């Protein structure tokens, strides 16, 4: 059998009738961006364990970093122009150290293939740098230039809006 629930005899009234209902004040800091250890608000940037106030930022910059290929190209050129001809000259000599020749040939070929792989897999990287009077601070590094440019634009807009206040 189902029993009826007891009904309260007290009417539903607010606990503090004299206090008007007011919306809470807007927070002074509004989050603009948060991802992978980087947080940008209307007041500050927090990244890599450091906090920087937007009022201190003088300039926002994106830097393209191209990998250095000169050592890789020099090693590849040296192996192909000196290493392989020297080893081919050793292959026709009548020395008894055939095992040493084969090991050196394998090493030179491995260095050549390693250099070619490094040339093929080389990618540019991009960095977001904030400049202040105290110096520059690298905030984020990425291989994707579009997302970093959007983030730089967001921070630049936040700095400009902060400067207008």
mmCIF file of C-alpha atoms in Angstrom:
data_model
loop_
_atom_site.group_PDB
_atom_site.id
_atom_site.type_symbol
_atom_site.label_atom_id
_atom_site.label_comp_id
_atom_site.label_asym_id
_atom_site.label_seq_id
_atom_site.Cartn_x
_atom_site.Cartn_y
_atom_site.Cartn_z
ATOM 1 C CA UNK A 1 0.000 0.000 0.000
ATOM 2 C CA UNK A 2 1.244 3.497 -0.841
ATOM 3 C CA UNK A 3 1.100 6.040 1.922
ATOM 4 C CA UNK A 4 0.753 9.771 1.187
ATOM 5 C CA UNK A 5 3.708 11.967 2.050
ATOM 6 C CA UNK A 6 3.417 14.593 4.722
ATOM 7 C CA UNK A 7 2.906 18.111 3.354
ATOM 8 C CA UNK A 8 4.549 21.068 5.078
ATOM 9 C CA UNK A 9 2.224 23.669 6.539
ATOM 10 C CA UNK A 10 4.852 26.431 6.075
ATOM 11 C CA UNK A 11 4.489 28.307 2.778
ATOM 12 C CA UNK A 12 7.476 28.443 0.416
ATOM 13 C CA UNK A 13 9.134 31.798 1.160
ATOM 14 C CA UNK A 14 12.718 32.884 0.594
ATOM 15 C CA UNK A 15 15.075 32.590 3.558
ATOM 16 C CA UNK A 16 15.999 36.299 3.385
ATOM 17 C CA UNK A 17 13.008 38.210 2.017
ATOM 18 C CA UNK A 18 14.586 41.646 2.642
ATOM 19 C CA UNK A 19 17.642 40.902 0.496
ATOM 20 C CA UNK A 20 17.022 41.540 -3.222
ATOM 21 C CA UNK A 21 18.242 38.964 -5.702
ATOM 22 C CA UNK A 22 21.315 40.366 -7.481
ATOM 23 C CA UNK A 23 23.494 38.685 -10.091
ATOM 24 C CA UNK A 24 27.003 37.976 -8.831
ATOM 25 C CA UNK A 25 29.662 40.450 -9.995
ATOM 26 C CA UNK A 26 31.499 39.559 -13.174
ATOM 27 C CA UNK A 27 34.913 38.053 -12.531
ATOM 28 C CA UNK A 28 37.811 40.352 -13.331
ATOM 29 C CA UNK A 29 39.622 37.577 -15.150
ATOM 30 C CA UNK A 30 37.944 35.881 -18.068
ATOM 31 C CA UNK A 31 39.667 32.801 -19.512
ATOM 32 C CA UNK A 32 40.424 33.213 -23.219
ATOM 33 C CA UNK A 33 42.453 30.094 -24.017
ATOM 34 C CA UNK A 34 43.527 26.960 -22.161
ATOM 35 C CA UNK A 35 45.362 23.988 -23.625
ATOM 36 C CA UNK A 36 48.268 21.736 -22.635
ATOM 37 C CA UNK A 37 49.724 23.765 -19.796
ATOM 38 C CA UNK A 38 49.053 27.175 -21.346
ATOM 39 C CA UNK A 39 46.350 29.444 -19.956
ATOM 40 C CA UNK A 40 45.559 32.904 -21.306
ATOM 41 C CA UNK A 41 43.117 35.154 -19.469
ATOM 42 C CA UNK A 42 42.220 38.812 -19.797
ATOM 43 C CA UNK A 43 44.801 39.588 -17.103
ATOM 44 C CA UNK A 44 47.686 37.131 -17.469
ATOM 45 C CA UNK A 45 49.446 34.333 -19.336
ATOM 46 C CA UNK A 46 50.398 31.197 -17.399
ATOM 47 C CA UNK A 47 52.766 28.748 -19.085
ATOM 48 C CA UNK A 48 55.631 26.471 -18.151
ATOM 49 C CA UNK A 49 55.193 27.199 -14.449
ATOM 50 C CA UNK A 50 55.451 30.981 -14.813
ATOM 51 C CA UNK A 51 52.886 33.759 -14.790
ATOM 52 C CA UNK A 52 53.176 36.942 -16.793
ATOM 53 C CA UNK A 53 50.767 39.863 -16.509
ATOM 54 C CA UNK A 54 49.446 41.133 -19.827
ATOM 55 C CA UNK A 55 50.122 44.680 -18.628
ATOM 56 C CA UNK A 56 53.867 43.843 -18.762
ATOM 57 C CA UNK A 57 53.799 42.527 -22.344
ATOM 58 C CA UNK A 58 55.262 44.980 -24.829
ATOM 59 C CA UNK A 59 55.298 42.834 -27.962
ATOM 60 C CA UNK A 60 53.984 39.448 -29.136
ATOM 61 C CA UNK A 61 56.084 37.672 -31.738
ATOM 62 C CA UNK A 62 56.037 34.387 -33.636
ATOM 63 C CA UNK A 63 59.422 33.043 -34.692
ATOM 64 C CA UNK A 64 60.015 30.462 -37.398
ATOM 65 C CA UNK A 65 62.913 28.145 -36.654
ATOM 66 C CA UNK A 66 64.439 26.261 -39.552
ATOM 67 C CA UNK A 67 66.560 23.233 -38.650
ATOM 68 C CA UNK A 68 70.265 23.480 -39.404
ATOM 69 C CA UNK A 69 71.049 21.298 -42.389
ATOM 70 C CA UNK A 70 74.645 22.380 -43.074
ATOM 71 C CA UNK A 71 76.223 19.689 -40.820
ATOM 72 C CA UNK A 72 73.971 17.007 -42.312
ATOM 73 C CA UNK A 73 74.792 18.067 -45.879
ATOM 74 C CA UNK A 74 78.521 18.275 -45.079
ATOM 75 C CA UNK A 75 78.498 14.766 -43.576
ATOM 76 C CA UNK A 76 76.568 13.401 -46.543
ATOM 77 C CA UNK A 77 78.928 15.048 -49.036
ATOM 78 C CA UNK A 78 82.007 13.803 -47.178
ATOM 79 C CA UNK A 79 80.737 10.224 -47.019
ATOM 80 C CA UNK A 80 79.758 10.174 -50.680
ATOM 81 C CA UNK A 81 82.824 11.953 -52.071
ATOM 82 C CA UNK A 82 85.544 10.529 -49.815
ATOM 83 C CA UNK A 83 84.169 7.564 -47.888
ATOM 84 C CA UNK A 84 82.739 5.460 -50.684
ATOM 85 C CA UNK A 85 85.672 5.983 -53.142
ATOM 86 C CA UNK A 86 88.160 5.187 -50.382
ATOM 87 C CA UNK A 87 86.293 2.021 -49.521
ATOM 88 C CA UNK A 88 86.058 0.984 -53.179
ATOM 89 C CA UNK A 89 89.829 1.418 -53.458
ATOM 90 C CA UNK A 90 90.242 -0.828 -50.419
ATOM 91 C CA UNK A 91 87.969 -3.465 -51.942
ATOM 92 C CA UNK A 92 90.340 -4.121 -54.855
ATOM 93 C CA UNK A 93 93.479 -4.266 -52.709
ATOM 94 C CA UNK A 94 94.731 -7.679 -51.708
ATOM 95 C CA UNK A 95 94.596 -7.098 -47.974
ATOM 96 C CA UNK A 96 93.504 -9.785 -45.611
ATOM 97 C CA UNK A 97 91.226 -7.507 -43.574
ATOM 98 C CA UNK A 98 88.029 -8.183 -45.511
ATOM 99 C CA UNK A 99 85.916 -8.068 -42.325
ATOM 100 C CA UNK A 100 87.139 -4.540 -41.523
ATOM 101 C CA UNK A 101 86.331 -3.374 -45.051
ATOM 102 C CA UNK A 102 82.789 -4.760 -44.844
ATOM 103 C CA UNK A 103 82.214 -3.174 -41.419
ATOM 104 C CA UNK A 104 83.473 0.215 -42.686
ATOM 105 C CA UNK A 105 81.264 -0.063 -45.781
ATOM 106 C CA UNK A 106 78.208 -0.809 -43.650
ATOM 107 C CA UNK A 107 79.032 2.133 -41.353
ATOM 108 C CA UNK A 108 79.433 4.574 -44.254
ATOM 109 C CA UNK A 109 76.202 3.392 -45.899
ATOM 110 C CA UNK A 110 74.338 3.719 -42.576
ATOM 111 C CA UNK A 111 75.624 7.287 -42.149
ATOM 112 C CA UNK A 112 74.525 8.120 -45.707
ATOM 113 C CA UNK A 113 71.019 6.729 -45.136
ATOM 114 C CA UNK A 114 70.822 8.511 -41.768
ATOM 115 C CA UNK A 115 71.698 11.827 -43.419
ATOM 116 C CA UNK A 116 69.106 11.299 -46.140
ATOM 117 C CA UNK A 117 66.458 10.419 -43.537
ATOM 118 C CA UNK A 118 67.291 13.561 -41.560
ATOM 119 C CA UNK A 119 66.952 15.684 -44.707
ATOM 120 C CA UNK A 120 63.603 14.120 -45.567
ATOM 121 C CA UNK A 121 62.160 14.348 -42.039
ATOM 122 C CA UNK A 122 63.355 17.890 -41.285
ATOM 123 C CA UNK A 123 60.508 20.216 -40.283
ATOM 124 C CA UNK A 124 60.323 23.848 -39.383
ATOM 125 C CA UNK A 125 59.135 24.712 -35.903
ATOM 126 C CA UNK A 126 57.423 27.855 -34.714
ATOM 127 C CA UNK A 127 57.661 29.632 -31.365
ATOM 128 C CA UNK A 128 55.451 32.147 -29.624
ATOM 129 C CA UNK A 129 57.570 34.712 -27.753
ATOM 130 C CA UNK A 130 56.338 37.461 -25.449
ATOM 131 C CA UNK A 131 58.643 40.437 -24.948
ATOM 132 C CA UNK A 132 58.680 42.511 -21.759
ATOM 133 C CA UNK A 133 61.050 45.055 -20.279
ATOM 134 C CA UNK A 134 62.687 42.239 -18.312
ATOM 135 C CA UNK A 135 63.378 40.223 -21.471
ATOM 136 C CA UNK A 136 61.714 37.725 -23.755
ATOM 137 C CA UNK A 137 59.808 34.626 -22.752
ATOM 138 C CA UNK A 138 59.153 31.672 -25.032
ATOM 139 C CA UNK A 139 55.587 30.625 -24.286
ATOM 140 C CA UNK A 140 54.959 27.781 -26.725
ATOM 141 C CA UNK A 141 56.629 25.863 -29.530
ATOM 142 C CA UNK A 142 54.655 24.102 -32.244
ATOM 143 C CA UNK A 143 54.976 22.583 -35.696
ATOM 144 C CA UNK A 144 51.609 24.063 -36.724
ATOM 145 C CA UNK A 145 51.988 27.711 -37.791
ATOM 146 C CA UNK A 146 48.247 28.409 -38.114
ATOM 147 C CA UNK A 147 47.335 27.559 -34.522
ATOM 148 C CA UNK A 148 50.329 29.484 -33.208
ATOM 149 C CA UNK A 149 49.427 32.550 -35.288
ATOM 150 C CA UNK A 150 45.845 32.407 -33.977
ATOM 151 C CA UNK A 151 47.134 32.181 -30.414
ATOM 152 C CA UNK A 152 49.518 35.100 -31.013
ATOM 153 C CA UNK A 153 46.620 37.154 -32.394
ATOM 154 C CA UNK A 154 44.487 36.289 -29.367
ATOM 155 C CA UNK A 155 47.232 37.377 -26.951
ATOM 156 C CA UNK A 156 47.909 40.526 -28.989
ATOM 157 C CA UNK A 157 44.221 41.441 -28.849
ATOM 158 C CA UNK A 158 44.133 40.776 -25.100
ATOM 159 C CA UNK A 159 47.213 42.972 -24.594
ATOM 160 C CA UNK A 160 45.643 45.759 -26.679
ATOM 161 C CA UNK A 161 42.349 45.493 -24.759
ATOM 162 C CA UNK A 162 44.252 45.505 -21.481
ATOM 163 C CA UNK A 163 46.151 48.623 -22.571
ATOM 164 C CA UNK A 164 42.902 50.473 -23.299
ATOM 165 C CA UNK A 165 41.652 50.028 -19.723
#
